[in-house]
Structures are given as structure tokens and as C-alpha cells.
Short mmCIF file of C-alpha atoms in Angstrom, two decimals:
data_model
loop_
_atom_site.label_atom_id
_atom_site.label_comp_id
_atom_site.label_asym_id
_atom_site.label_seq_id
_atom_site.Cartn_x
_atom_site.Cartn_y
_atom_site.Cartn_z
CA MET I 1 -23.51 -118.60 11.51
CA ASN I 2 -27.17 -118.20 12.63
CA LYS I 3 -27.42 -122.14 12.66
CA PHE I 4 -24.32 -122.14 14.89
CA LEU I 5 -25.99 -119.62 17.24
CA PHE I 6 -29.30 -121.61 17.36
CA PHE I 7 -27.32 -124.73 18.33
CA LEU I 8 -25.73 -122.90 21.36
CA TYR I 9 -29.10 -122.48 23.07
CA PHE I 10 -30.98 -125.41 21.55
CA ILE I 11 -28.39 -128.01 22.63
CA PHE I 12 -29.21 -128.12 26.40
CA THR I 13 -33.00 -128.48 26.06
CA PHE I 14 -33.81 -131.82 27.76
CA SER I 15 -36.17 -130.83 30.44
CA SER I 16 -39.01 -133.25 29.49
CA PHE I 17 -37.32 -136.29 31.46
CA SER I 18 -39.79 -137.25 34.16
CA ILE I 19 -37.12 -137.65 36.79
CA ALA I 20 -36.99 -136.24 40.30
CA ASN I 21 -35.05 -133.04 40.93
CA SER I 22 -31.65 -133.56 42.39
CA GLN I 23 -30.52 -129.95 42.96
CA THR I 24 -31.81 -126.30 42.74
CA ILE I 25 -30.10 -123.83 40.49
CA LYS I 26 -28.64 -121.11 42.68
CA ALA I 27 -28.00 -117.38 42.13
CA GLY I 28 -24.38 -116.27 41.75
CA GLU I 29 -23.20 -118.86 39.25
CA LYS I 30 -21.10 -117.90 36.17
CA LEU I 31 -20.12 -120.39 33.44
CA VAL I 32 -17.81 -119.30 30.62
CA PHE I 33 -17.13 -121.21 27.28
CA ALA I 34 -14.95 -120.72 24.25
CA GLY I 35 -16.76 -121.12 21.13
CA SER I 36 -14.83 -122.68 18.24
CA TYR I 37 -15.63 -123.33 14.47
CA ASN I 38 -13.77 -125.65 12.17
CA MET I 39 -12.01 -123.41 9.52
CA SER I 40 -10.00 -125.04 6.87
CA GLY I 41 -9.52 -128.18 9.01
CA LEU I 42 -8.52 -126.30 12.15
CA MET I 43 -10.78 -125.73 15.22
CA THR I 44 -10.56 -122.03 15.73
CA GLN I 45 -11.80 -120.11 18.70
CA LEU I 46 -14.17 -117.28 17.51
CA ALA I 47 -16.37 -116.35 20.50
CA GLN I 48 -17.06 -116.37 24.17
CA VAL I 49 -20.43 -117.64 25.68
CA THR I 50 -21.17 -116.56 29.32
CA MET I 51 -24.10 -118.03 31.47
CA SER I 52 -24.97 -116.40 34.73
CA THR I 53 -27.70 -116.38 37.35
CA GLU I 54 -28.84 -113.86 39.86
CA ASN I 55 -31.89 -113.11 42.14
CA VAL I 56 -34.36 -110.43 41.11
CA THR I 57 -37.15 -109.11 43.30
CA THR I 58 -40.10 -106.99 42.23
CA ALA I 59 -42.89 -105.50 44.23
CA LYS I 60 -45.08 -108.69 43.82
CA ASN I 61 -42.68 -111.49 43.03
CA SER I 62 -39.11 -112.96 43.27
CA TYR I 63 -37.36 -114.43 40.13
CA LEU I 64 -34.31 -116.15 39.29
CA HIS I 65 -32.76 -114.25 36.33
CA LEU I 66 -30.97 -116.55 33.76
CA SER I 67 -28.66 -114.83 31.29
CA CYS I 68 -26.69 -116.19 28.28
CA GLU I 69 -24.37 -113.85 26.40
CA LEU I 70 -22.44 -114.44 23.23
CA SER I 71 -19.88 -112.14 21.80
CA THR I 72 -17.23 -112.75 19.18
CA TYR I 73 -13.72 -112.11 20.18
CA THR I 74 -12.69 -108.50 19.00
CA LYS I 75 -10.25 -109.64 16.43
CA TRP I 76 -13.03 -111.46 14.69
CA ASP I 77 -15.54 -108.62 14.72
CA SER I 78 -14.51 -107.24 11.26
CA PHE I 79 -15.22 -110.78 9.85
CA PHE I 80 -18.56 -111.26 11.62
CA LYS I 81 -19.55 -109.42 14.77
CA ILE I 82 -21.94 -110.99 17.18
CA ARG I 83 -23.40 -109.41 20.40
CA ASP I 84 -26.31 -111.56 21.50
CA ILE I 85 -28.15 -111.68 24.88
CA TYR I 86 -30.86 -114.18 25.90
CA GLU I 87 -32.60 -113.84 29.18
CA SER I 88 -35.24 -115.68 31.20
CA TYR I 89 -37.00 -114.62 34.47
CA VAL I 90 -38.14 -117.90 36.12
CA ASN I 91 -39.72 -119.33 39.29
CA PRO I 92 -36.64 -120.03 41.54
CA ILE I 93 -37.92 -123.39 42.45
CA THR I 94 -39.81 -124.65 39.35
CA LEU I 95 -37.74 -122.76 36.77
CA LYS I 96 -41.14 -122.10 34.96
CA PRO I 97 -40.59 -118.94 32.89
CA ASN I 98 -42.51 -115.78 33.42
CA LEU I 99 -40.59 -113.45 30.89
CA TYR I 100 -38.14 -114.28 28.15
CA LYS I 101 -36.12 -111.66 26.40
CA ARG I 102 -33.70 -111.96 23.34
CA SER I 103 -31.45 -109.15 21.87
CA ILE I 104 -29.23 -109.99 18.94
CA ASP I 105 -26.73 -108.26 16.71
CA GLU I 106 -25.30 -110.50 14.26
CA GLY I 107 -23.26 -108.95 11.34
CA GLY I 108 -25.40 -105.89 11.51
CA TYR I 109 -28.69 -107.91 11.58
CA THR I 110 -30.73 -106.87 14.78
CA LYS I 111 -33.77 -108.52 16.40
CA LYS I 112 -35.40 -108.03 19.82
CA GLU I 113 -37.96 -110.40 21.14
CA LYS I 114 -39.98 -110.36 24.40
CA TYR I 115 -42.26 -113.32 25.47
CA VAL I 116 -44.66 -112.92 28.36
CA PHE I 117 -45.84 -116.39 29.69
CA LYS I 118 -49.43 -116.90 30.92
CA GLY I 119 -50.24 -120.45 31.63
CA THR I 120 -50.10 -122.07 28.10
CA THR I 121 -50.32 -118.77 26.26
CA VAL I 122 -47.38 -116.61 25.19
CA ASN I 123 -47.66 -112.93 24.27
CA SER I 124 -44.81 -112.00 22.08
CA THR I 125 -43.39 -108.67 20.91
CA VAL I 126 -40.71 -108.78 18.14
CA LYS I 127 -38.78 -105.83 16.47
CA LYS I 128 -36.56 -106.74 13.50
CA ARG I 129 -34.16 -104.13 11.94
CA ASN I 130 -35.93 -101.73 9.60
CA LYS I 131 -39.32 -103.39 10.21
CA PRO I 132 -42.28 -102.27 12.33
CA GLU I 133 -42.82 -103.97 15.74
CA THR I 134 -45.22 -106.97 15.78
CA GLN I 135 -47.21 -108.66 18.53
CA LYS I 136 -48.65 -112.14 18.66
CA ASN I 137 -50.51 -114.54 20.85
CA PHE I 138 -49.71 -118.21 20.60
CA SER I 139 -50.29 -121.36 22.52
CA ILE I 140 -47.65 -123.75 23.95
CA GLY I 141 -47.75 -127.16 25.70
CA SER I 142 -47.97 -127.09 29.47
CA SER I 143 -44.32 -128.34 29.88
CA THR I 144 -42.86 -126.10 27.00
CA GLN I 145 -40.33 -123.47 28.13
CA ASP I 146 -38.22 -120.96 26.47
CA VAL I 147 -34.76 -122.01 25.58
CA ILE I 148 -32.78 -120.27 28.34
CA SER I 149 -34.92 -121.73 31.25
CA LEU I 150 -34.36 -125.13 29.68
CA LEU I 151 -30.61 -124.72 29.62
CA TYR I 152 -30.77 -124.82 33.46
CA LYS I 153 -33.73 -127.16 34.07
CA VAL I 154 -31.92 -130.24 32.47
CA ARG I 155 -29.36 -129.85 35.45
CA THR I 156 -32.04 -130.54 38.08
CA MET I 157 -32.69 -134.01 36.49
CA ASP I 158 -31.30 -137.20 37.79
CA LEU I 159 -29.42 -138.49 34.80
CA SER I 160 -27.73 -141.29 36.89
CA LYS I 161 -30.87 -143.40 36.24
CA PHE I 162 -30.88 -143.34 32.47
CA LYS I 163 -29.67 -146.36 30.39
CA GLU I 164 -27.44 -146.15 27.46
CA GLY I 165 -29.65 -145.70 24.24
CA GLN I 166 -32.64 -144.33 26.09
CA THR I 167 -34.42 -141.57 24.28
CA GLN I 168 -36.93 -138.94 25.22
CA ASN I 169 -39.10 -136.60 23.06
CA LEU I 170 -39.80 -132.99 24.01
CA ILE I 171 -40.72 -129.62 22.65
CA ILE I 172 -38.97 -126.15 23.03
CA VAL I 173 -40.31 -122.73 21.87
CA PHE I 174 -38.07 -120.60 19.57
CA ASP I 175 -38.81 -117.84 17.04
CA GLU I 176 -42.62 -117.87 18.04
CA LYS I 177 -42.94 -121.70 17.32
CA GLN I 178 -42.55 -125.00 19.10
CA ILE I 179 -39.82 -127.42 17.92
CA PRO I 180 -39.87 -131.14 18.46
CA VAL I 181 -36.63 -132.43 20.06
CA THR I 182 -35.04 -135.90 20.73
CA LEU I 183 -32.40 -136.58 23.34
CA LYS I 184 -30.50 -139.84 23.45
CA TYR I 185 -28.36 -140.91 26.50
CA MET I 186 -25.07 -142.44 25.32
CA GLY I 187 -23.24 -143.31 28.66
CA LYS I 188 -20.30 -141.67 30.42
CA GLU I 189 -16.96 -140.32 29.36
CA THR I 190 -14.07 -138.50 31.35
CA ILE I 191 -13.05 -135.24 29.61
CA ASN I 192 -11.47 -131.95 30.57
CA ALA I 193 -13.84 -129.47 32.30
CA GLY I 194 -11.89 -126.17 32.32
CA ASN I 195 -10.97 -125.08 35.78
CA LEU I 196 -12.84 -128.04 37.31
CA GLY I 197 -10.23 -130.45 35.85
CA LYS I 198 -10.94 -133.80 34.47
CA LYS I 199 -14.44 -134.97 35.12
CA GLU I 200 -16.64 -137.96 34.41
CA CYS I 201 -19.55 -136.74 32.36
CA TYR I 202 -22.85 -137.82 30.98
CA LYS I 203 -22.80 -137.94 27.15
CA LEU I 204 -26.01 -136.89 25.37
CA SER I 205 -26.95 -136.73 21.67
CA ILE I 206 -29.38 -134.22 20.37
CA GLY I 207 -31.70 -134.62 17.27
CA ALA I 208 -34.51 -132.43 16.10
CA LYS I 209 -37.07 -131.69 13.37
CA THR I 210 -35.13 -128.64 11.95
CA ASP I 211 -32.47 -127.96 9.32
CA ALA I 212 -30.20 -126.40 12.00
CA LEU I 213 -28.54 -129.71 12.88
CA LYS I 214 -26.88 -132.33 10.70
CA GLY I 215 -25.94 -136.02 10.96
CA LYS I 216 -26.88 -138.89 13.41
CA ASP I 217 -25.27 -138.57 16.87
CA LYS I 218 -23.13 -135.74 15.54
CA ASN I 219 -24.52 -133.00 18.02
CA LEU I 220 -23.43 -134.03 21.49
CA ILE I 221 -23.08 -132.49 25.05
CA TRP I 222 -21.19 -133.66 28.12
CA LEU I 223 -22.55 -132.71 31.48
CA THR I 224 -20.56 -133.55 34.59
CA ALA I 225 -21.77 -136.72 36.32
CA ASP I 226 -22.50 -135.09 39.72
CA SER I 227 -25.37 -133.06 41.29
CA LYS I 228 -24.14 -129.83 39.58
CA LYS I 229 -24.31 -131.26 35.94
CA ILE I 230 -22.16 -128.52 34.50
CA PRO I 231 -21.90 -128.50 30.72
CA ALA I 232 -18.26 -129.37 30.14
CA LEU I 233 -18.15 -129.76 26.31
CA LEU I 234 -20.43 -129.43 23.35
CA LYS I 235 -19.84 -130.60 19.80
CA PHE I 236 -22.10 -129.78 16.82
CA SER I 237 -22.52 -130.53 13.21
CA ILE I 238 -24.59 -128.13 10.96
CA PRO I 239 -25.04 -127.77 7.30
CA VAL I 240 -22.20 -125.28 6.97
CA GLY I 241 -19.52 -127.01 9.19
CA THR I 242 -18.75 -128.36 12.54
CA GLY I 243 -17.52 -126.71 15.90
CA GLN I 244 -17.58 -127.06 19.63
CA LEU I 245 -18.04 -125.05 22.98
CA THR I 246 -15.56 -125.84 25.55
CA LEU I 247 -15.93 -124.89 29.29
CA THR I 248 -13.05 -122.63 30.44
CA ALA I 249 -14.32 -121.43 33.83
CA ALA I 250 -17.03 -122.38 36.30
CA ASN I 251 -17.54 -120.17 39.24
CA GLY I 252 -20.04 -119.79 42.08
CA ILE I 253 -21.44 -123.50 41.40
#
């Protein structure tokens, strides 16, 4: 299940494409997905993923607050209860992160993380269940971001200029380490996008130097082929099985 959760946040991370911005992410957006897993040959809905944005103002700065919440449906809680929240506070224009927070409760295993970004240095604070709190300073690349801010930054890229088969390498930061990622553009397909109806979408394949994903061109995401680039469908293959995320509602876009 942990590999499934990692995929949910990892799959969008494509922001190293050096393409001009085509839109700005706005506050007030809410995207809802149904998370399904292949159980005995049947794709079964187990969880809901909700992504939302809002403006936050402090005494010194204004930020865009990006939030991603994952919860199993109540009927599955006795099997494996999940209540996870990922948050990022970013510059509203550049989407560069200032603060990243992660709070997970997965089958009784709890973990809280906080990353404070200062240039190419991250100060992290981590508290795992029944273990003392730890702090660490580590370096990242100048274009490396937390996983949540990257979920949104990909949508500011002009994917219309990519050619089929084109690839790009990038790096994300997760669990206090950087992870190399490869994205491949695979063309366009028309699929159902929840309350948005049928939409022509960009199809993208994800690869990474991690054991969390399995198979060549088996981990895929479809983004609507318009200025919004809303994630409409995700399919994944991990060592313990396959599953998907399906957009059910997109509001405030």
C-alpha cells in the first residue's frame, strides 16, 4: 500500500520541462479522484484523493497553499485505514516551495514531516510513531521541489509543443532524498474526465530509479489537452499489483 501511496504523489512530477508557462494556478480549485486497486481481477474503488488550492497571507508574505488529502472509504477502514495530508506553501507565481508538510496515518503507522526551503538547502523535521523527533539539513538542486508543488507546476507547461517519444529527466525530493525521474510524452487520447465530460488528453509515461514503480510504459497519466491540463486519469503498476485514479469532479478551475 505504501508503494501505491507514493505513486499518487510521484506521478505528476514533470516540472523540469523548459517550456514557457501557459497558465497560472489559481486559488479556489478542487479536484476529486476515486482511487481503485486491482483485487482478484476486479478494479475496486478503495479511496478518495482530494487536491485543493487557497491563498494564505502572513505578516511578511503571501503564499498559495496546495493541499492533497487521501482517505480510504469508511467501509475499507477495517481492512487498511488511510488518512494522509500533503501540503505545500509556494510562491503564487513561480510555485517555488517555502514550506512542505506531510502527515500520514496508514494502518496505524504515523509519520509527520516538515521541510523548510532556503535556496538549495532544506531543513527537515521528522517524527515517526514511537520514535524521537529528528532534524536534518540537506542540499537539493536549484530546480528540485517538493512533490506537491510539482503536482501543480506541470500544469503550467506548454505540452502542445512536445513530440511523441520525447523524454526529459528531472529530480524530486521525497523522504529526505532526491529521486531521479524520467517522463516520456506518448501523444494524445480522448478519455472521460469526470464532470468535465470526454476530453482530449496528453498521455505521459513515468519512469524512475525506484522500486515503487514496475514495468515499461505501465505508469501513465492523462492531462486534459487545454490550458488547464487537469489530471483526468492515472494508471499505475507496482510490485504488489495495479490500480488507477479516476477524476470524478473538477470545480473552481
